CSV table of C-alpha atoms in Angstrom, one decimal:
chain,number,residue,atom,x,y,z
A,1,MET,CA,-44.2,59.1,4.1
A,2,THR,CA,-42.3,56.1,2.6
A,3,ARG,CA,-40.0,55.9,5.6
A,4,ALA,CA,-43.0,56.0,8.0
A,5,LYS,CA,-44.9,53.2,6.3
A,6,PRO,CA,-42.8,50.3,7.7
A,7,ALA,CA,-43.0,51.7,11.2
A,8,VAL,CA,-46.8,52.0,10.9
A,9,ILE,CA,-47.1,48.4,9.7
A,10,LEU,CA,-44.9,47.3,12.5
A,11,LEU,CA,-47.0,49.2,15.0
A,12,ILE,CA,-50.2,47.7,13.6
A,13,LYS,CA,-48.8,44.2,13.9
A,14,LEU,CA,-47.7,44.9,17.5
A,15,LEU,CA,-51.2,46.1,18.3
A,16,VAL,CA,-52.8,43.1,16.8
A,17,SER,CA,-50.5,40.6,18.5
A,18,GLY,CA,-50.7,42.5,21.9
A,19,GLY,CA,-54.5,42.8,21.6
A,20,LEU,CA,-55.0,39.1,20.8
A,21,ILE,CA,-52.7,38.0,23.6
A,22,GLY,CA,-54.4,40.4,26.1
A,23,TYR,CA,-57.8,39.1,25.0
A,24,PHE,CA,-56.8,35.5,25.6
A,25,LEU,CA,-55.3,36.3,29.0
A,26,THR,CA,-58.6,37.9,30.1
A,27,ARG,CA,-60.6,34.8,28.9
A,28,ILE,CA,-58.5,32.1,30.6
A,29,HIS,CA,-57.8,31.1,34.2
A,30,VAL,CA,-54.2,32.5,34.6
A,31,GLU,CA,-53.3,30.3,37.5
A,32,ARG,CA,-54.2,27.1,35.5
A,33,PHE,CA,-52.3,28.5,32.5
A,34,VAL,CA,-49.2,29.0,34.6
A,35,ASP,CA,-49.5,25.6,36.3
A,36,THR,CA,-49.7,24.0,32.9
A,37,LEU,CA,-46.4,25.6,31.8
A,38,VAL,CA,-44.6,25.0,35.2
A,39,SER,CA,-45.6,21.3,35.3
A,40,ALA,CA,-44.3,20.7,31.7
A,41,ASN,CA,-42.0,17.8,31.2
A,42,LEU,CA,-38.6,19.3,30.5
A,43,SER,CA,-37.2,16.1,28.9
A,44,LEU,CA,-39.9,16.1,26.3
A,45,ILE,CA,-39.5,19.8,25.7
A,46,ALA,CA,-35.8,19.1,25.0
A,47,LEU,CA,-36.8,16.4,22.6
A,48,ALA,CA,-39.1,18.8,20.8
A,49,LEU,CA,-36.2,21.2,20.5
A,50,VAL,CA,-34.1,18.6,18.8
A,51,VAL,CA,-36.9,17.4,16.6
A,52,TYR,CA,-37.6,21.0,15.4
A,53,LEU,CA,-33.9,21.6,14.6
A,54,LEU,CA,-33.9,18.3,12.6
A,55,SER,CA,-36.9,19.5,10.5
A,56,GLN,CA,-34.9,22.7,9.8
A,57,ALA,CA,-31.9,20.7,8.6
A,58,VAL,CA,-34.2,18.8,6.2
A,59,SER,CA,-35.5,22.2,5.1
A,60,ALA,CA,-32.0,23.3,4.3
A,61,VAL,CA,-31.6,20.1,2.2
A,62,ARG,CA,-34.7,21.1,0.3
A,63,TRP,CA,-33.4,24.6,-0.4
A,64,THR,CA,-30.1,23.1,-1.6
A,65,VAL,CA,-32.0,21.0,-4.1
A,66,LEU,CA,-33.9,24.0,-5.4
A,67,VAL,CA,-30.9,26.3,-5.9
A,68,ARG,CA,-29.0,23.8,-8.0
A,69,PRO,CA,-31.1,24.3,-11.2
A,70,LEU,CA,-30.5,28.0,-10.9
A,71,GLY,CA,-26.8,27.7,-11.3
A,72,ILE,CA,-25.9,28.2,-7.7
A,73,GLY,CA,-23.3,25.8,-6.4
A,74,ALA,CA,-22.8,26.7,-2.7
A,75,PRO,CA,-22.1,23.5,-0.6
A,76,PHE,CA,-24.7,22.2,1.7
A,77,LYS,CA,-22.9,23.2,4.9
A,78,ASP,CA,-23.0,26.9,3.8
A,79,ILE,CA,-26.6,26.8,2.6
A,80,ALA,CA,-27.6,25.2,5.9
A,81,SER,CA,-25.9,28.0,7.8
A,82,TYR,CA,-27.6,30.6,5.6
A,83,TYR,CA,-31.0,28.9,6.2
A,84,LEU,CA,-30.5,29.0,10.0
A,85,ILE,CA,-29.5,32.7,9.8
A,86,GLY,CA,-32.7,33.3,7.8
A,87,MET,CA,-34.6,31.4,10.5
A,88,PHE,CA,-33.2,33.8,13.1
A,89,PHE,CA,-34.2,36.9,11.2
A,90,ASN,CA,-37.6,35.6,10.3
A,91,LEU,CA,-38.4,35.4,14.0
A,92,PHE,CA,-36.5,38.3,15.4
A,93,ALA,CA,-36.5,40.9,12.6
A,94,PRO,CA,-39.6,43.2,12.7
A,95,GLY,CA,-40.5,42.6,9.1
A,96,THR,CA,-41.8,39.4,7.5
A,97,VAL,CA,-39.1,39.1,4.9
A,98,GLY,CA,-36.0,39.7,6.9
A,99,GLY,CA,-35.0,36.1,6.9
A,100,ASP,CA,-35.6,35.8,3.1
A,101,VAL,CA,-33.5,38.9,2.5
A,102,SER,CA,-30.6,37.6,4.5
A,103,ARG,CA,-30.8,34.2,2.7
A,104,VAL,CA,-30.6,36.0,-0.7
A,105,TYR,CA,-27.8,38.2,0.5
A,106,TYR,CA,-25.6,35.4,1.8
A,107,LEU,CA,-26.2,33.2,-1.2
A,108,LEU,CA,-25.1,36.0,-3.6
A,109,LYS,CA,-22.1,36.9,-1.4
A,110,HIS,CA,-21.0,33.2,-1.4
A,111,GLN,CA,-21.3,32.8,-5.1
A,112,GLN,CA,-19.4,36.0,-5.9
A,113,ARG,CA,-16.6,35.1,-3.5
A,114,ASP,CA,-16.1,31.7,-5.0
A,115,ASP,CA,-16.5,32.7,-8.7
A,116,GLN,CA,-15.3,36.2,-9.4
A,117,SER,CA,-15.8,35.8,-13.1
A,118,ARG,CA,-19.5,34.8,-12.8
A,119,THR,CA,-22.2,36.6,-10.9
A,120,VAL,CA,-25.6,35.2,-10.1
A,121,PRO,CA,-28.5,37.6,-10.8
A,122,VAL,CA,-30.3,38.7,-7.7
A,123,VAL,CA,-33.5,37.4,-9.1
A,124,ARG,CA,-32.2,33.8,-9.3
A,125,ALA,CA,-31.2,33.8,-5.6
A,126,ALA,CA,-34.5,35.4,-4.7
A,127,MET,CA,-36.5,32.9,-6.8
A,128,SER,CA,-34.8,30.0,-5.0
A,129,VAL,CA,-36.1,31.4,-1.7
A,130,LEU,CA,-39.5,32.0,-3.2
A,131,MET,CA,-39.7,28.4,-4.5
A,132,ASP,CA,-38.6,27.0,-1.2
A,133,ARG,CA,-41.3,28.9,0.6
A,134,ALA,CA,-44.0,28.2,-2.0
A,135,ILE,CA,-43.4,24.4,-2.1
A,136,GLY,CA,-43.3,24.3,1.7
A,137,MET,CA,-46.7,26.1,2.0
A,138,VAL,CA,-48.4,24.1,-0.8
A,139,VAL,CA,-47.4,20.8,0.8
A,140,LEU,CA,-48.5,22.1,4.2
A,141,ILE,CA,-52.0,22.8,2.9
A,142,TRP,CA,-52.1,19.4,1.1
A,143,ILE,CA,-51.3,17.6,4.4
A,144,GLY,CA,-54.0,19.5,6.2
A,145,ALA,CA,-56.5,18.6,3.4
A,146,ALA,CA,-55.4,15.0,3.5
A,147,GLY,CA,-55.9,15.0,7.3
A,148,LEU,CA,-59.4,16.3,7.0
A,149,LEU,CA,-60.3,13.7,4.4
A,150,LEU,CA,-58.7,10.8,6.2
A,151,PHE,CA,-60.1,11.6,9.6
A,152,PRO,CA,-63.5,13.2,8.9
A,153,ASP,CA,-64.9,12.4,12.4
A,154,TYR,CA,-63.1,15.3,14.0
A,155,PRO,CA,-65.7,18.1,14.3
A,156,ILE,CA,-63.7,20.8,12.5
A,157,PRO,CA,-65.9,23.8,11.7
A,158,SER,CA,-67.3,23.4,8.2
A,159,SER,CA,-66.1,26.8,7.0
A,160,ILE,CA,-62.5,25.9,7.9
A,161,ARG,CA,-62.8,22.5,6.3
A,162,SER,CA,-64.3,23.8,3.1
A,163,LEU,CA,-61.8,26.6,2.8
A,164,THR,CA,-58.8,24.3,3.3
A,165,LEU,CA,-60.1,21.7,0.8
A,166,LEU,CA,-60.7,24.5,-1.7
A,167,ILE,CA,-57.2,26.0,-1.4
A,168,ALA,CA,-55.7,22.5,-1.7
A,169,MET,CA,-57.6,21.8,-4.9
A,170,GLY,CA,-56.5,25.2,-6.2
A,171,PHE,CA,-52.9,24.3,-5.6
A,172,VAL,CA,-53.3,21.0,-7.4
A,173,ALA,CA,-54.8,22.8,-10.4
A,174,CYS,CA,-52.0,25.4,-10.4
A,175,THR,CA,-49.4,22.6,-10.3
A,176,VAL,CA,-50.9,20.7,-13.2
A,177,MET,CA,-51.1,24.0,-15.2
A,178,LEU,CA,-47.5,25.0,-14.6
A,179,PRO,CA,-46.0,23.5,-17.9
A,180,VAL,CA,-48.8,25.2,-19.8
A,181,LEU,CA,-48.4,28.5,-18.0
A,182,ARG,CA,-44.9,28.9,-19.4
A,183,ARG,CA,-46.2,28.8,-22.9
A,184,VAL,CA,-49.0,31.3,-22.5
A,185,LEU,CA,-47.2,33.9,-20.5
A,186,PRO,CA,-46.4,37.0,-22.6
A,187,GLU,CA,-42.7,37.6,-23.4
A,188,ASP,CA,-42.9,41.2,-22.2
A,189,GLY,CA,-44.8,42.2,-19.1
A,190,ASN,CA,-44.5,43.4,-15.5
A,191,PRO,CA,-41.5,42.3,-13.3
A,192,THR,CA,-43.6,39.5,-11.7
A,193,ILE,CA,-44.3,37.9,-15.0
A,194,VAL,CA,-40.7,38.2,-16.1
A,195,LYS,CA,-39.5,36.5,-12.8
A,196,LEU,CA,-42.1,33.8,-13.2
A,197,ARG,CA,-40.9,33.0,-16.8
A,198,LEU,CA,-37.3,32.9,-15.5
A,199,VAL,CA,-38.2,30.3,-12.8
A,200,LEU,CA,-40.2,28.1,-15.2
A,201,ARG,CA,-37.4,28.2,-17.8
A,202,SER,CA,-34.8,27.3,-15.1
A,203,TYR,CA,-36.7,24.4,-13.8
A,204,ARG,CA,-38.0,23.2,-17.2
A,205,SER,CA,-35.2,20.6,-17.6
A,206,HIS,CA,-35.0,20.0,-13.8
A,207,TRP,CA,-38.5,19.1,-12.8
A,208,SER,CA,-37.0,16.4,-10.6
A,209,ALA,CA,-35.8,19.2,-8.3
A,210,ILE,CA,-39.4,20.2,-7.8
A,211,ALA,CA,-40.4,16.6,-7.1
A,212,GLN,CA,-37.6,16.3,-4.6
A,213,GLY,CA,-38.6,19.5,-3.0
A,214,VAL,CA,-42.2,18.3,-2.5
A,215,VAL,CA,-40.9,15.0,-1.0
A,216,LEU,CA,-38.6,16.8,1.4
A,217,SER,CA,-41.4,19.2,2.4
A,218,LEU,CA,-43.5,16.2,3.2
A,219,VAL,CA,-40.7,14.9,5.5
A,220,VAL,CA,-40.3,18.3,7.1
A,221,HIS,CA,-44.0,18.7,7.9
A,222,LEU,CA,-44.5,15.1,9.1
A,223,ILE,CA,-41.5,15.6,11.5
A,224,GLN,CA,-43.2,18.7,12.8
A,225,VAL,CA,-46.6,16.9,13.1
A,226,TRP,CA,-44.8,14.4,15.4
A,227,MET,CA,-43.2,17.3,17.3
A,228,HIS,CA,-46.8,18.4,18.1
A,229,VAL,CA,-47.5,15.1,19.6
A,230,VAL,CA,-44.3,15.4,21.7
A,231,MET,CA,-45.3,18.9,22.8
A,232,GLY,CA,-48.7,17.7,23.8
A,233,ARG,CA,-47.2,15.0,26.0
A,234,ALA,CA,-44.8,17.5,27.5
A,235,LEU,CA,-47.9,19.5,28.7
A,236,ASN,CA,-49.7,16.3,29.8
A,237,LEU,CA,-52.2,16.6,26.8
A,238,ALA,CA,-53.3,13.6,24.8
A,239,ILE,CA,-53.3,14.9,21.2
A,240,PRO,CA,-53.5,12.1,18.6
A,241,PHE,CA,-51.1,12.0,15.7
A,242,SER,CA,-54.2,11.9,13.4
A,243,PHE,CA,-55.5,15.2,14.8
A,244,CYS,CA,-52.0,16.8,14.6
A,245,LEU,CA,-52.1,16.1,10.9
A,246,ILE,CA,-55.0,18.6,10.8
A,247,VAL,CA,-54.3,21.1,13.5
A,248,TYR,CA,-50.6,21.8,12.6
A,249,PRO,CA,-51.2,22.7,9.0
A,250,LEU,CA,-54.3,24.8,9.7
A,251,VAL,CA,-52.7,26.8,12.5
A,252,GLY,CA,-49.5,27.1,10.6
A,253,THR,CA,-51.3,28.6,7.6
A,254,PHE,CA,-53.5,30.8,9.8
A,255,ALA,CA,-50.5,32.2,11.7
A,256,ALA,CA,-48.7,33.0,8.3
A,257,ILE,CA,-51.3,35.7,7.6
A,258,PRO,CA,-49.2,38.9,7.8
A,259,ILE,CA,-51.4,40.9,10.2
A,260,SER,CA,-49.5,40.1,13.4
A,261,LEU,CA,-46.0,40.1,14.6
A,262,ASN,CA,-44.5,36.7,13.6
A,263,GLY,CA,-47.9,35.1,14.1
A,264,ILE,CA,-48.1,35.9,17.8
A,265,GLY,CA,-51.7,35.9,18.9
A,266,LEU,CA,-53.0,34.3,15.7
A,267,ARG,CA,-51.1,31.1,16.5
A,268,GLU,CA,-52.4,30.9,20.1
A,269,GLY,CA,-55.9,31.7,18.9
A,270,GLY,CA,-55.7,28.9,16.3
A,271,TYR,CA,-54.7,26.3,18.9
A,272,VAL,CA,-57.4,27.5,21.3
A,273,LEU,CA,-60.0,27.0,18.6
A,274,LEU,CA,-58.9,23.7,17.1
A,275,LEU,CA,-57.6,22.0,20.3
A,276,GLY,CA,-61.0,22.9,21.8
A,277,VAL,CA,-62.5,20.6,19.3
A,278,ILE,CA,-61.1,17.6,21.2
A,279,GLY,CA,-61.9,19.0,24.6
A,280,ILE,CA,-58.6,20.7,25.4
A,281,THR,CA,-59.1,23.9,27.5
A,282,ALA,CA,-58.3,27.4,26.4
A,283,GLU,CA,-55.6,27.6,29.1
A,284,ASN,CA,-53.9,24.6,27.5
A,285,GLY,CA,-54.4,25.9,24.0
A,286,VAL,CA,-52.6,29.2,24.8
A,287,ALA,CA,-49.8,27.3,26.6
A,288,PHE,CA,-49.4,25.0,23.6
A,289,GLY,CA,-49.0,28.0,21.3
A,290,LEU,CA,-46.6,29.7,23.6
A,291,LEU,CA,-44.5,26.5,24.0
A,292,LEU,CA,-44.2,26.2,20.2
A,293,PHE,CA,-43.1,29.8,19.9
A,294,LEU,CA,-40.5,29.3,22.6
A,295,ILE,CA,-39.1,26.1,20.9
A,296,VAL,CA,-38.8,28.0,17.6
A,297,ALA,CA,-37.2,31.0,19.3
A,298,VAL,CA,-34.6,28.9,21.2
A,299,ASP,CA,-33.6,26.9,18.1
A,300,SER,CA,-33.5,30.2,16.0
A,301,LEU,CA,-30.8,31.5,18.4
A,302,LEU,CA,-28.4,29.1,16.7
A,303,GLY,CA,-28.9,31.2,13.5
A,304,GLY,CA,-28.1,34.3,15.5
A,305,VAL,CA,-24.8,32.8,16.7
A,306,LEU,CA,-23.9,31.9,13.1
A,307,PHE,CA,-24.8,35.4,12.0
A,308,LEU,CA,-22.4,36.9,14.6
A,309,LEU,CA,-19.6,34.5,13.5
A,310,LYS,CA,-19.9,35.8,10.0
A,311,ARG,CA,-19.2,39.3,8.7
A,312,SER,CA,-22.3,41.4,9.2
A,313,PRO,CA,-23.9,42.5,5.9
A,314,GLU,CA,-23.9,46.2,5.1
A,315,PRO,CA,-27.3,47.8,5.6
A,316,GLN,CA,-27.1,49.3,2.1
A,317,ALA,CA,-26.7,45.8,0.6
A,318,LEU,CA,-29.7,44.4,2.6
A,319,ALA,CA,-31.8,47.4,1.5
A,320,VAL,CA,-31.0,46.8,-2.1
A,321,GLN,CA,-31.9,43.1,-1.8
A,322,GLU,CA,-35.2,43.9,0.0
A,323,LYS,CA,-36.3,46.1,-3.0
A,324,VAL,CA,-35.9,43.2,-5.4
């Protein structure tokens, strides 16, 4: 039963993604959808590819900043390659944590190779990935909330607006309470509490790393906001930067819900809904979501190349890491 569970989850995600894509294709004019893609500006698509890769390079810098307080001294060029490999597995592995597992694995392997006398606990490497993801998601929500507050004239559905602002305020409250949380957490508890105490203790004297991570996340997301503007122009769509400040975070958060295969279907549905607010047709919304997926996929292939150039990790090692 345990072995069947991952296969069942994967099947459900495939059905959700396939069902959503099938639904959208039956609700749009397929010829207009194809014409939108065929008439896309290839030069601007190439620019979007470069811009997205730049944002991932800045993301690798953020992860480098966050691993240092945990006693991991891998150089940036190696961390960047591990990040790109993780990008590849995040997109092409059937699970949602394949990229995270690979990042943890390579980080541990690098540290053990360079310093035979000192090993880095798996939990520290895993926590660096968790912090990298958490900070990126928190800042993404904050940008979306800021966009909604700065540009209230866009007729975003009130339920989406209220939920986004509520989540953003919750993240602010949690951030303020972090120093207090370390003092009130019990010394003994379940593994999650133990790991949380470890992270808080590690960053206690390195809060600047968290601040730098927030700033770098802001840079990453603003680069991707601009990339959305470029993608719109590539498809002959006039999408204002101000609206991209709203649509990119909201769709990105929605697509991260782990009920579909890598956000396929959810992403396109999000763009259909929100781009429709400014009069963009469903055909163009689906084309926009598909173009974003293709850009991410093409850039992620670089991580696949790096993976092939490195020694492939043993399946047993990856299985152990995934259980942590």
